[in-house]
PDB file of C-alpha atoms in Angstrom:
ATOM      1  CA  MET A   1       2.125  30.090   8.021  1.00  0.00           C
ATOM      2  CA  THR A   2       1.812  33.450   6.283  1.00  0.00           C
ATOM      3  CA  THR A   3       0.899  34.133   2.713  1.00  0.00           C
ATOM      4  CA  GLU A   4       2.006  36.884   0.432  1.00  0.00           C
ATOM      5  CA  ALA A   5      -1.229  36.910  -1.560  1.00  0.00           C
ATOM      6  CA  ALA A   6      -2.837  40.219  -2.389  1.00  0.00           C
ATOM      7  CA  PRO A   7      -6.170  41.013  -0.723  1.00  0.00           C
ATOM      8  CA  PRO A   8      -9.296  40.305  -2.759  1.00  0.00           C
ATOM      9  CA  PRO A   9     -10.658  43.087  -4.949  1.00  0.00           C
ATOM     10  CA  GLY A  10     -12.879  45.573  -3.186  1.00  0.00           C
ATOM     11  CA  GLY A  11     -10.944  45.704   0.059  1.00  0.00           C
ATOM     12  CA  ALA A  12     -11.333  43.788   3.294  1.00  0.00           C
ATOM     13  CA  GLY A  13     -14.821  44.887   4.366  1.00  0.00           C
ATOM     14  CA  THR A  14     -16.305  46.003   1.063  1.00  0.00           C
ATOM     15  CA  PRO A  15     -18.835  43.541  -0.360  1.00  0.00           C
ATOM     16  CA  LEU A  16     -18.500  42.806  -4.065  1.00  0.00           C
ATOM     17  CA  ALA A  17     -21.381  43.971  -6.234  1.00  0.00           C
ATOM     18  CA  GLY A  18     -23.235  41.048  -7.744  1.00  0.00           C
ATOM     19  CA  PRO A  19     -26.062  40.576 -10.176  1.00  0.00           C
ATOM     20  CA  THR A  20     -29.323  42.206  -9.223  1.00  0.00           C
ATOM     21  CA  ALA A  21     -32.592  40.373  -8.644  1.00  0.00           C
ATOM     22  CA  ASP A  22     -33.848  41.595 -12.020  1.00  0.00           C
ATOM     23  CA  GLU A  23     -30.788  40.102 -13.724  1.00  0.00           C
ATOM     24  CA  PHE A  24     -31.418  36.766 -12.035  1.00  0.00           C
ATOM     25  CA  VAL A  25     -35.054  36.821 -13.148  1.00  0.00           C
ATOM     26  CA  SER A  26     -34.101  37.647 -16.735  1.00  0.00           C
ATOM     27  CA  VAL A  27     -31.578  34.799 -16.805  1.00  0.00           C
ATOM     28  CA  GLN A  28     -34.130  32.424 -15.296  1.00  0.00           C
ATOM     29  CA  GLN A  29     -36.573  33.320 -18.071  1.00  0.00           C
ATOM     30  CA  SER A  30     -33.977  33.017 -20.852  1.00  0.00           C
ATOM     31  CA  PRO A  31     -34.139  30.199 -23.420  1.00  0.00           C
ATOM     32  CA  GLU A  32     -30.569  29.232 -22.483  1.00  0.00           C
ATOM     33  CA  PHE A  33     -31.566  28.584 -18.864  1.00  0.00           C
ATOM     34  CA  ALA A  34     -34.725  26.763 -19.962  1.00  0.00           C
ATOM     35  CA  GLU A  35     -32.549  24.462 -22.096  1.00  0.00           C
ATOM     36  CA  LEU A  36     -30.267  23.813 -19.106  1.00  0.00           C
ATOM     37  CA  ARG A  37     -33.274  22.852 -16.965  1.00  0.00           C
ATOM     38  CA  ARG A  38     -34.711  20.678 -19.748  1.00  0.00           C
ATOM     39  CA  SER A  39     -31.413  18.854 -20.150  1.00  0.00           C
ATOM     40  CA  TYR A  40     -31.191  18.219 -16.411  1.00  0.00           C
ATOM     41  CA  ARG A  41     -34.802  17.095 -16.072  1.00  0.00           C
ATOM     42  CA  SER A  42     -34.713  14.845 -19.127  1.00  0.00           C
ATOM     43  CA  PHE A  43     -31.845  12.944 -17.511  1.00  0.00           C
ATOM     44  CA  ALA A  44     -32.696  13.053 -13.795  1.00  0.00           C
ATOM     45  CA  PHE A  45     -36.433  12.363 -13.773  1.00  0.00           C
ATOM     46  CA  PRO A  46     -36.484   9.165 -15.883  1.00  0.00           C
ATOM     47  CA  LEU A  47     -33.531   7.678 -14.007  1.00  0.00           C
ATOM     48  CA  THR A  48     -35.083   8.559 -10.664  1.00  0.00           C
ATOM     49  CA  VAL A  49     -38.378   6.919 -11.616  1.00  0.00           C
ATOM     50  CA  ALA A  50     -36.553   3.854 -12.976  1.00  0.00           C
ATOM     51  CA  PHE A  51     -34.467   3.462  -9.827  1.00  0.00           C
ATOM     52  CA  ILE A  52     -37.453   3.860  -7.511  1.00  0.00           C
ATOM     53  CA  ALA A  53     -39.362   1.251  -9.539  1.00  0.00           C
ATOM     54  CA  TRP A  54     -36.352  -1.091  -9.379  1.00  0.00           C
ATOM     55  CA  TYR A  55     -36.083  -0.567  -5.615  1.00  0.00           C
ATOM     56  CA  LEU A  56     -39.818  -1.149  -5.061  1.00  0.00           C
ATOM     57  CA  LEU A  57     -39.649  -4.301  -7.175  1.00  0.00           C
ATOM     58  CA  TYR A  58     -36.902  -5.592  -4.885  1.00  0.00           C
ATOM     59  CA  VAL A  59     -38.952  -4.753  -1.773  1.00  0.00           C
ATOM     60  CA  LEU A  60     -42.099  -6.341  -3.194  1.00  0.00           C
ATOM     61  CA  LEU A  61     -40.224  -9.482  -4.237  1.00  0.00           C
ATOM     62  CA  SER A  62     -38.691  -9.671  -0.761  1.00  0.00           C
ATOM     63  CA  ASN A  63     -42.125  -9.445   0.869  1.00  0.00           C
ATOM     64  CA  TYR A  64     -44.274 -11.508  -1.462  1.00  0.00           C
ATOM     65  CA  ALA A  65     -41.956 -13.835  -3.386  1.00  0.00           C
ATOM     66  CA  GLY A  66     -39.903 -15.382  -0.617  1.00  0.00           C
ATOM     67  CA  GLY A  67     -39.566 -18.672  -2.455  1.00  0.00           C
ATOM     68  CA  PHE A  68     -38.135 -16.978  -5.536  1.00  0.00           C
ATOM     69  CA  MET A  69     -35.834 -14.732  -3.519  1.00  0.00           C
ATOM     70  CA  GLY A  70     -34.571 -17.729  -1.575  1.00  0.00           C
ATOM     71  CA  THR A  71     -33.619 -19.613  -4.723  1.00  0.00           C
ATOM     72  CA  LYS A  72     -29.955 -20.581  -4.588  1.00  0.00           C
ATOM     73  CA  VAL A  73     -27.909 -19.172  -7.444  1.00  0.00           C
ATOM     74  CA  PHE A  74     -24.664 -20.875  -6.428  1.00  0.00           C
ATOM     75  CA  GLY A  75     -23.403 -22.058  -3.069  1.00  0.00           C
ATOM     76  CA  ASN A  76     -25.086 -20.062  -0.300  1.00  0.00           C
ATOM     77  CA  ILE A  77     -25.739 -17.111  -2.625  1.00  0.00           C
ATOM     78  CA  ASN A  78     -29.440 -16.640  -3.339  1.00  0.00           C
ATOM     79  CA  VAL A  79     -31.442 -14.368  -5.650  1.00  0.00           C
ATOM     80  CA  ALA A  80     -32.161 -11.901  -2.818  1.00  0.00           C
ATOM     81  CA  LEU A  81     -28.465 -11.318  -2.177  1.00  0.00           C
ATOM     82  CA  VAL A  82     -27.699 -10.900  -5.879  1.00  0.00           C
ATOM     83  CA  LEU A  83     -30.542  -8.413  -6.357  1.00  0.00           C
ATOM     84  CA  GLY A  84     -29.593  -6.581  -3.141  1.00  0.00           C
ATOM     85  CA  LEU A  85     -26.016  -6.164  -4.334  1.00  0.00           C
ATOM     86  CA  ALA A  86     -27.358  -5.079  -7.721  1.00  0.00           C
ATOM     87  CA  GLN A  87     -29.087  -2.196  -5.901  1.00  0.00           C
ATOM     88  CA  PHE A  88     -25.654  -0.890  -4.898  1.00  0.00           C
ATOM     89  CA  ALA A  89     -24.283  -1.451  -8.384  1.00  0.00           C
ATOM     90  CA  THR A  90     -27.124   0.489  -9.999  1.00  0.00           C
ATOM     91  CA  THR A  91     -26.668   3.333  -7.498  1.00  0.00           C
ATOM     92  CA  PHE A  92     -23.022   3.688  -8.467  1.00  0.00           C
ATOM     93  CA  LEU A  93     -23.860   3.300 -12.158  1.00  0.00           C
ATOM     94  CA  ILE A  94     -26.438   6.086 -12.000  1.00  0.00           C
ATOM     95  CA  ALA A  95     -24.008   8.351 -10.134  1.00  0.00           C
ATOM     96  CA  TRP A  96     -21.332   7.694 -12.770  1.00  0.00           C
ATOM     97  CA  LEU A  97     -23.776   8.308 -15.629  1.00  0.00           C
ATOM     98  CA  TYR A  98     -24.936  11.550 -14.026  1.00  0.00           C
ATOM     99  CA  ALA A  99     -21.353  12.755 -13.572  1.00  0.00           C
ATOM    100  CA  ARG A 100     -20.694  12.110 -17.271  1.00  0.00           C
ATOM    101  CA  HIS A 101     -23.938  13.808 -18.298  1.00  0.00           C
ATOM    102  CA  ALA A 102     -23.257  16.828 -16.087  1.00  0.00           C
ATOM    103  CA  ALA A 103     -19.682  17.217 -17.346  1.00  0.00           C
ATOM    104  CA  ALA A 104     -20.721  16.928 -20.986  1.00  0.00           C
ATOM    105  CA  LYS A 105     -24.017  18.830 -21.082  1.00  0.00           C
ATOM    106  CA  LEU A 106     -24.889  20.667 -17.878  1.00  0.00           C
ATOM    107  CA  ASP A 107     -21.597  22.163 -16.712  1.00  0.00           C
ATOM    108  CA  PRO A 108     -20.703  23.905 -20.011  1.00  0.00           C
ATOM    109  CA  ARG A 109     -24.172  25.476 -20.222  1.00  0.00           C
ATOM    110  CA  ALA A 110     -24.118  26.533 -16.573  1.00  0.00           C
ATOM    111  CA  ALA A 111     -20.613  27.987 -17.012  1.00  0.00           C
ATOM    112  CA  ALA A 112     -21.779  29.997 -20.025  1.00  0.00           C
ATOM    113  CA  ILE A 113     -24.722  31.407 -18.060  1.00  0.00           C
ATOM    114  CA  LYS A 114     -22.453  32.201 -15.113  1.00  0.00           C
ATOM    115  CA  ALA A 115     -19.881  33.906 -17.355  1.00  0.00           C
ATOM    116  CA  ARG A 116     -22.609  35.992 -18.978  1.00  0.00           C
ATOM    117  CA  MET A 117     -23.920  37.082 -15.585  1.00  0.00           C
ATOM    118  CA  GLU A 118     -20.455  37.898 -14.251  1.00  0.00           C
ATOM    119  CA  ALA A 119     -19.649  39.894 -17.395  1.00  0.00           C
ATOM    120  CA  SER A 120     -22.667  42.122 -16.765  1.00  0.00           C
ATOM    121  CA  GLU A 121     -21.413  43.132 -13.294  1.00  0.00           C
TER     122      GLU A 121
END
């Protein structure tokens, strides 16, 4: 299959000029980038700590509270199975929440920084 698309700007073997190291450093030190990092960290760190605590609670209950974990909830379904499946549910919930957070807060800020850097080329 052939395409009729024009070659990229700059020619076939010519590398495109990009931002310099100094430009990257200045963006990294900008308040806009600091706000992007703060927004990411304020979401990611607490949820990571909460999920690790939740996971460790499950492991500790499995090791030291066998009677509780073996308690039948209904039929042959016990507390251990319910909490184990809840681990998967919370994983997917956190991923969904992060996708929403990134689309609403992180991506627009990152796109603005990227556009500013590309405009300076």
